[in-house]
Short mmCIF file of N, CA and C in Angstrom, two decimals:
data_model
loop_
_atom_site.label_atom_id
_atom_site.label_comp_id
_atom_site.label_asym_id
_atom_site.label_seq_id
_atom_site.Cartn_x
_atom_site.Cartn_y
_atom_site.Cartn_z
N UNK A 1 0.84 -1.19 0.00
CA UNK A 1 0.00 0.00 0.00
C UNK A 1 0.88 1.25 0.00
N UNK A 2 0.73 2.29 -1.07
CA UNK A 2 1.55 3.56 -1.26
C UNK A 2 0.96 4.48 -0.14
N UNK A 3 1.21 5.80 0.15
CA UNK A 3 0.32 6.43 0.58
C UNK A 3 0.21 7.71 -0.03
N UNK A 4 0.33 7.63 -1.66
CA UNK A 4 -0.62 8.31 -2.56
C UNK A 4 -1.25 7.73 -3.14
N UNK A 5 -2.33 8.36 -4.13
CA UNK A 5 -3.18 7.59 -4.26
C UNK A 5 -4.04 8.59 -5.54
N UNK A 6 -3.91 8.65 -7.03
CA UNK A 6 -4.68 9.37 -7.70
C UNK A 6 -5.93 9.42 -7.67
N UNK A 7 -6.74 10.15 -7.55
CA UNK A 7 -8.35 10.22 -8.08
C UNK A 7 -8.34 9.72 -9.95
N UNK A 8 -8.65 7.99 -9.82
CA UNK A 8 -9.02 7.46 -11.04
C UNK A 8 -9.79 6.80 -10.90
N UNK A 9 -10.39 6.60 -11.90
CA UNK A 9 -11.53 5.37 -12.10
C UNK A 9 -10.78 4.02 -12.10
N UNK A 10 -9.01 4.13 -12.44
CA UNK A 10 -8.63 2.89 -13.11
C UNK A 10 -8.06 2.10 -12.04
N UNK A 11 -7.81 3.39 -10.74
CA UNK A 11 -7.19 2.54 -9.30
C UNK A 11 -8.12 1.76 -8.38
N UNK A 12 -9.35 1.60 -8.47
CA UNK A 12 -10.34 0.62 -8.47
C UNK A 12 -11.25 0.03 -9.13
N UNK A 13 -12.26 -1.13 -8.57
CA UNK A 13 -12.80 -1.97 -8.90
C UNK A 13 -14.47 -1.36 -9.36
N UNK A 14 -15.22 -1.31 -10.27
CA UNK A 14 -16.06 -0.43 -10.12
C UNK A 14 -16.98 -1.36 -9.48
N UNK A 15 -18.28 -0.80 -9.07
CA UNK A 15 -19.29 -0.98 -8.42
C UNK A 15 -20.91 -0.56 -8.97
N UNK A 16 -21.52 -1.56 -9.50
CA UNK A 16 -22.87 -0.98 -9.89
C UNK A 16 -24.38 -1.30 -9.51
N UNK A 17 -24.77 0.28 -9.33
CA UNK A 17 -25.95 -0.28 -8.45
C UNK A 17 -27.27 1.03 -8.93
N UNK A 18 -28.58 0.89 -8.67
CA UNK A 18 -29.32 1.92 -8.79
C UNK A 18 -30.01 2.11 -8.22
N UNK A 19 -30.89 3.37 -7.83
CA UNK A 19 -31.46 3.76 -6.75
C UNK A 19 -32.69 2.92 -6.42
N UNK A 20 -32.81 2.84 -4.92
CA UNK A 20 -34.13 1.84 -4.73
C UNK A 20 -35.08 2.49 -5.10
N UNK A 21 -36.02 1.50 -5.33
CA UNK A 21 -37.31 1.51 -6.89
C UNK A 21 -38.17 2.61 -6.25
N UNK A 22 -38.54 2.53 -4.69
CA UNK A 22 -39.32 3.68 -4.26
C UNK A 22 -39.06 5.32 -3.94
N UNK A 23 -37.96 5.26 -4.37
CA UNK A 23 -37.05 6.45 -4.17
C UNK A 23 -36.83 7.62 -5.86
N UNK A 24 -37.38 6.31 -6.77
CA UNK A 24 -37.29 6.64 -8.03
C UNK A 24 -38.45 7.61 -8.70
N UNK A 25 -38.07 8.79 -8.90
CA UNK A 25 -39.84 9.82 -9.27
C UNK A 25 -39.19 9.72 -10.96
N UNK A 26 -38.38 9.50 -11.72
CA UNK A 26 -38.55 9.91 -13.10
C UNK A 26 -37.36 9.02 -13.46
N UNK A 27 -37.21 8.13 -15.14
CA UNK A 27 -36.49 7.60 -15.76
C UNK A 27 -35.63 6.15 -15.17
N UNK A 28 -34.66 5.83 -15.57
CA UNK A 28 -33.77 4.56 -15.23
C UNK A 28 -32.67 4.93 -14.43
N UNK A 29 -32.17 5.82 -13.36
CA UNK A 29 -30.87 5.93 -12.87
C UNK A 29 -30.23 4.68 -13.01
N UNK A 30 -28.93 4.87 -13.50
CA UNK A 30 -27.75 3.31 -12.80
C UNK A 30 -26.95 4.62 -12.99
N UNK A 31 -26.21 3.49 -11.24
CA UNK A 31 -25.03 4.46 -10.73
C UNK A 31 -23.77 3.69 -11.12
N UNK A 32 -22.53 3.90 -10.79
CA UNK A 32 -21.00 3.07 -10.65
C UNK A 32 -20.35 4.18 -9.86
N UNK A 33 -19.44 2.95 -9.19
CA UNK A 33 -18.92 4.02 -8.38
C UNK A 33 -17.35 3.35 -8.06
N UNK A 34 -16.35 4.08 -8.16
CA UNK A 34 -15.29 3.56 -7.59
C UNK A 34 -14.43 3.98 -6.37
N UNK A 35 -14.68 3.24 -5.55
CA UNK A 35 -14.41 3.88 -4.06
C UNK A 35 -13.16 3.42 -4.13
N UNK A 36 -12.22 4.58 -3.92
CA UNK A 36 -10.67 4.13 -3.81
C UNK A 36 -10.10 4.45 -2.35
N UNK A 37 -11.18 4.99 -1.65
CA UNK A 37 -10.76 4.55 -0.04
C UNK A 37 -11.80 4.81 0.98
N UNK A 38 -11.64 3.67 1.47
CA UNK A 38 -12.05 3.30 3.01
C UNK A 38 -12.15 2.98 4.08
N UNK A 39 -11.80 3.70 5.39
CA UNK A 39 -11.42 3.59 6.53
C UNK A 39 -12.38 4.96 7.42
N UNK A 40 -12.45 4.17 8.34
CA UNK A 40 -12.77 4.49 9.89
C UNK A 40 -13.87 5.74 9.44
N UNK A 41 -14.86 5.27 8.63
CA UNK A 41 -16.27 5.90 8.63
C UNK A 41 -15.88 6.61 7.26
N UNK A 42 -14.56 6.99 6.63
CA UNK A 42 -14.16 8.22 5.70
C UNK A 42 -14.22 7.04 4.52
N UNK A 43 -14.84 7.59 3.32
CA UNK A 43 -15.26 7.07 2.10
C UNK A 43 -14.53 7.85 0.80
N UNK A 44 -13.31 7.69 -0.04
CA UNK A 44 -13.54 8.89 -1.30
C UNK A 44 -13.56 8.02 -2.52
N UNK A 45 -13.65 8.61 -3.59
CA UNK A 45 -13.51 7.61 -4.41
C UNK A 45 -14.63 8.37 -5.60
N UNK A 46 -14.90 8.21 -7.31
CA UNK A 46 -15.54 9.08 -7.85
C UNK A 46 -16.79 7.97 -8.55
N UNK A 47 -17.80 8.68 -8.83
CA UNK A 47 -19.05 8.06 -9.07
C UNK A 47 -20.08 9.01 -10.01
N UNK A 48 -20.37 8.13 -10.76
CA UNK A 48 -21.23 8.46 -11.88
C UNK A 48 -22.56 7.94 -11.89
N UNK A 49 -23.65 8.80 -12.43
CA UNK A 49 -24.88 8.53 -12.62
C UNK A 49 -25.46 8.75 -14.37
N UNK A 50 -26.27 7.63 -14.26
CA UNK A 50 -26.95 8.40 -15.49
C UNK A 50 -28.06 8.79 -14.92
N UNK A 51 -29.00 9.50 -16.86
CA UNK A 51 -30.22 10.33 -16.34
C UNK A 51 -31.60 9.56 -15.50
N UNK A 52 -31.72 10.64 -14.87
CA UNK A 52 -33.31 10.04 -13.87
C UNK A 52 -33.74 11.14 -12.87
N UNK A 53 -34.38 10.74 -12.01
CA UNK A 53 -34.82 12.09 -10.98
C UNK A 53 -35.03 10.67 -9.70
N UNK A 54 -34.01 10.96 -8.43
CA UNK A 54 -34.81 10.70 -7.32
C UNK A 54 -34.61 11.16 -6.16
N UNK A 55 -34.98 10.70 -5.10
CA UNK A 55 -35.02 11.44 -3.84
C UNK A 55 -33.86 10.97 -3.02
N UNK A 56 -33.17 12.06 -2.10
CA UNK A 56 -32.23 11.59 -1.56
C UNK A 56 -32.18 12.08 0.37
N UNK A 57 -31.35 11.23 1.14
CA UNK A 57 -31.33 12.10 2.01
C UNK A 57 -30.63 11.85 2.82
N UNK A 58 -29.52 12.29 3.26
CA UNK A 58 -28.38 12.21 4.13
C UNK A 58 -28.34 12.27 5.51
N UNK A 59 -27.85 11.31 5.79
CA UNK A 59 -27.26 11.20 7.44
C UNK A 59 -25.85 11.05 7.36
N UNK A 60 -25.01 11.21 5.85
CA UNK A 60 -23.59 11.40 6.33
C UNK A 60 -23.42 12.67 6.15
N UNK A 61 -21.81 13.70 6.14
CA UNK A 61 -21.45 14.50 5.48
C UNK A 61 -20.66 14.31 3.95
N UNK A 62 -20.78 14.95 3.14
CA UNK A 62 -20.24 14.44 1.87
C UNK A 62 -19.46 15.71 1.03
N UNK A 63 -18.58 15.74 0.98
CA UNK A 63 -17.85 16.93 -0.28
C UNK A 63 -18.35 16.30 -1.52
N UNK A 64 -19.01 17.33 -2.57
CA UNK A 64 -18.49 17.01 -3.57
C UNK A 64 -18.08 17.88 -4.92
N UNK A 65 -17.68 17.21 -5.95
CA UNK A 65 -16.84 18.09 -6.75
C UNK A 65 -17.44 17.97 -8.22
N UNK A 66 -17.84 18.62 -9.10
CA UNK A 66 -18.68 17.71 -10.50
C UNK A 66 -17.00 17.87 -11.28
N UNK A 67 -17.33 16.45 -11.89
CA UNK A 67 -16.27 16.44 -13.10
C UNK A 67 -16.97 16.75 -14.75
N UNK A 68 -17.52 16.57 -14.72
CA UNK A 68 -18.89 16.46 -16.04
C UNK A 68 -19.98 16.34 -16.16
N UNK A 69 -20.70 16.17 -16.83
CA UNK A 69 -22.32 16.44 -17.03
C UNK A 69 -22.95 17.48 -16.07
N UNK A 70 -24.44 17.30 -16.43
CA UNK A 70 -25.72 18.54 -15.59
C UNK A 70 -25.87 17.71 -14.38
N UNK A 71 -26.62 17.85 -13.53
CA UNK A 71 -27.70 17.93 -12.78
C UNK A 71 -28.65 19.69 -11.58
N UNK A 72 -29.34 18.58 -11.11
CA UNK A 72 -30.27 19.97 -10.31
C UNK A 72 -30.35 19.00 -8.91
N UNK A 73 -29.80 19.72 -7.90
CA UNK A 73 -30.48 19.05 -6.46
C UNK A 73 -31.42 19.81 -6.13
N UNK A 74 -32.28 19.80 -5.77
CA UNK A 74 -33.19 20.36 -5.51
C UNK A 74 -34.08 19.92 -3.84
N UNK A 75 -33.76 20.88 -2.91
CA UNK A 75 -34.40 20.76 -1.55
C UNK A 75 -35.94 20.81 -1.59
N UNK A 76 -36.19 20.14 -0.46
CA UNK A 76 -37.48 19.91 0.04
C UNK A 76 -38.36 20.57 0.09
N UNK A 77 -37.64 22.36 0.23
CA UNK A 77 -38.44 23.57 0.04
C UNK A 77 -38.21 24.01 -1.39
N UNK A 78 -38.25 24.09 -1.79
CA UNK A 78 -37.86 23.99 -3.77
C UNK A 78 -37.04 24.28 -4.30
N UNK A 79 -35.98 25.05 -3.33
CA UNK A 79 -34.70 25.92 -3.84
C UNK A 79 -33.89 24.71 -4.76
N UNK A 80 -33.45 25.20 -6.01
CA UNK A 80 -32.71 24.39 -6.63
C UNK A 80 -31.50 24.88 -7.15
N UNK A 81 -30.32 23.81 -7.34
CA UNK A 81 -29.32 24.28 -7.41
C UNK A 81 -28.63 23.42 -8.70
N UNK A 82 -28.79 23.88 -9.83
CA UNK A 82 -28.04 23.83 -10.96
C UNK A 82 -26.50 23.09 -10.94
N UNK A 83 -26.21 22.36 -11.55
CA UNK A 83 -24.56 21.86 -11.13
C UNK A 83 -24.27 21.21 -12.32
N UNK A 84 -23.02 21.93 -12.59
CA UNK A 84 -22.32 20.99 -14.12
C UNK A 84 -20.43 21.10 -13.79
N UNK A 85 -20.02 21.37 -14.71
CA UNK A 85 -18.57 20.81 -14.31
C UNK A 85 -17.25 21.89 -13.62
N UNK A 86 -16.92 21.81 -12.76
CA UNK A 86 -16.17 22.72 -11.73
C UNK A 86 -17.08 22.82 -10.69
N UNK A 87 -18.07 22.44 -10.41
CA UNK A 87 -19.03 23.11 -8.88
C UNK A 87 -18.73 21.73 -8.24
N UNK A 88 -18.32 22.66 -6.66
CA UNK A 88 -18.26 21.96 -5.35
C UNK A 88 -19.20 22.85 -4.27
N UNK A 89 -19.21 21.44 -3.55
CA UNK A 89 -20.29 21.92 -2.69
C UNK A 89 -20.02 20.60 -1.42
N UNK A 90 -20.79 20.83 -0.80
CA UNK A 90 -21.01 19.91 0.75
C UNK A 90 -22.79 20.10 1.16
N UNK A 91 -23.02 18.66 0.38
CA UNK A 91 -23.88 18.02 1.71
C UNK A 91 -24.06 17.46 2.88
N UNK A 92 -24.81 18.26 3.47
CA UNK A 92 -24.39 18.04 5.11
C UNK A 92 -25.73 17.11 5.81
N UNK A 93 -25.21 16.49 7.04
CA UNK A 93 -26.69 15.24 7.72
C UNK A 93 -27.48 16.30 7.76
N UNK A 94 -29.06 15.51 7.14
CA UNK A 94 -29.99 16.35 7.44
C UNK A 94 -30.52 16.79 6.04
N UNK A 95 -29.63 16.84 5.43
CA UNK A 95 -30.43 17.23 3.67
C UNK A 95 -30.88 16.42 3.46
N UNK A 96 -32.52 17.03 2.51
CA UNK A 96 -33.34 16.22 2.06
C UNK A 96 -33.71 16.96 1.21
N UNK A 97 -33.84 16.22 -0.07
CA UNK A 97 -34.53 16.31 -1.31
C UNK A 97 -34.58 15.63 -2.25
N UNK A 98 -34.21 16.06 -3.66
CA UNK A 98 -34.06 15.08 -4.90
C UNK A 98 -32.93 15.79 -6.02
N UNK A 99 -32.24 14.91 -6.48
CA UNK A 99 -31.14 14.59 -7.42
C UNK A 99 -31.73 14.13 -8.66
N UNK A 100 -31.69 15.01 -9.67
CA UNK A 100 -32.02 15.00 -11.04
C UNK A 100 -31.18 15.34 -11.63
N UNK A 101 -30.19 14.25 -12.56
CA UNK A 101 -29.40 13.83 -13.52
C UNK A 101 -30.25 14.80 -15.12
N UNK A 102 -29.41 15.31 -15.72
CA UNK A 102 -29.98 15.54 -16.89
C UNK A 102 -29.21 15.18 -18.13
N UNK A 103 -27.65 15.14 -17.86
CA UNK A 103 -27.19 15.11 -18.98
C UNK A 103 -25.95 13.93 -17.74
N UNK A 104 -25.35 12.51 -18.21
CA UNK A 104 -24.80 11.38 -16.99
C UNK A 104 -23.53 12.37 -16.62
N UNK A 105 -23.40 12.18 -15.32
CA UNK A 105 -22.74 13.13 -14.48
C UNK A 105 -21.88 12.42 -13.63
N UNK A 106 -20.70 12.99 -13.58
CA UNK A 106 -19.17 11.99 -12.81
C UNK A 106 -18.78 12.77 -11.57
N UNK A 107 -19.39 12.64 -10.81
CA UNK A 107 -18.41 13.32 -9.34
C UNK A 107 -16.93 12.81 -8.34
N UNK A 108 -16.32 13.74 -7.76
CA UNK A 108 -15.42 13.17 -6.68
C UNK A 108 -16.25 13.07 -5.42
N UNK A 109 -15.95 12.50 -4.77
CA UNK A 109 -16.76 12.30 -3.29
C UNK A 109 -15.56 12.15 -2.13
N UNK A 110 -15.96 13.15 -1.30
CA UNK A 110 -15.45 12.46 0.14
C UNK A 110 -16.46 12.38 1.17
N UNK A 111 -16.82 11.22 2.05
CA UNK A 111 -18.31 10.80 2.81
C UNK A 111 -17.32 10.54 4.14
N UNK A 112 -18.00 11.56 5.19
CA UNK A 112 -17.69 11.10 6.42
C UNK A 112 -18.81 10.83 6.97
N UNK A 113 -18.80 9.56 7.62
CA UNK A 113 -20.15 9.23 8.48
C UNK A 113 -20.43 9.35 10.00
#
């Protein structure tokens, strides 16, 4: 084990999965995700969605960073927030709303739980 470590898709194993069926308000989401580290609750690693609309809602904290494509998160009270490539942001425990993919979208992630 080094202790660097690039942000690639190619330094792990991918992972594919899609949002549970009741969570789903519009289209087919499938996610992948390649988590290139994990320890003691801390998660990073980058992950892609395609298009769909569903609901989300956090009990971790999460950085994240867009590498490509659209989406809109959009809170519970309606405020929505536009996101395509260069926007970072942090979701924090306690957000609730919905994640609508418009054009498939690649993020960095760091998840502390």
């Amino acid at each position: 084990m080094t202790n660097f470590l690039r942000m690639s898709a190619e330094a792990a194993t991918p992972e594919h999965e899609r949002p549970e069926p009741e969570k789903v308000i519009s289209g087919d989401p499938q996610f992948t995700t390649w988590n290139l580290e994990e320890r003691g609750g801390l998660y990073c690693g980058i992950w892609q969605a395609t298009p769909g609309k569903w609901r989300i809602s956090y009990e971790e904290w999460e950085y994240i960073r867009i590498l490509e494509g659209r989406s809109v998160i959009t809170l519970d009270d309606g405020t929505e927030y536009p996101l395509g490539p260069g926007d970072s942001f942090i979701l924090r425990p306690g957000f609730s709303g919905t994640w609508e993919v418009i054009e498939t979208i690649r993020k960095e992630y760091v998840i502390l739980l």
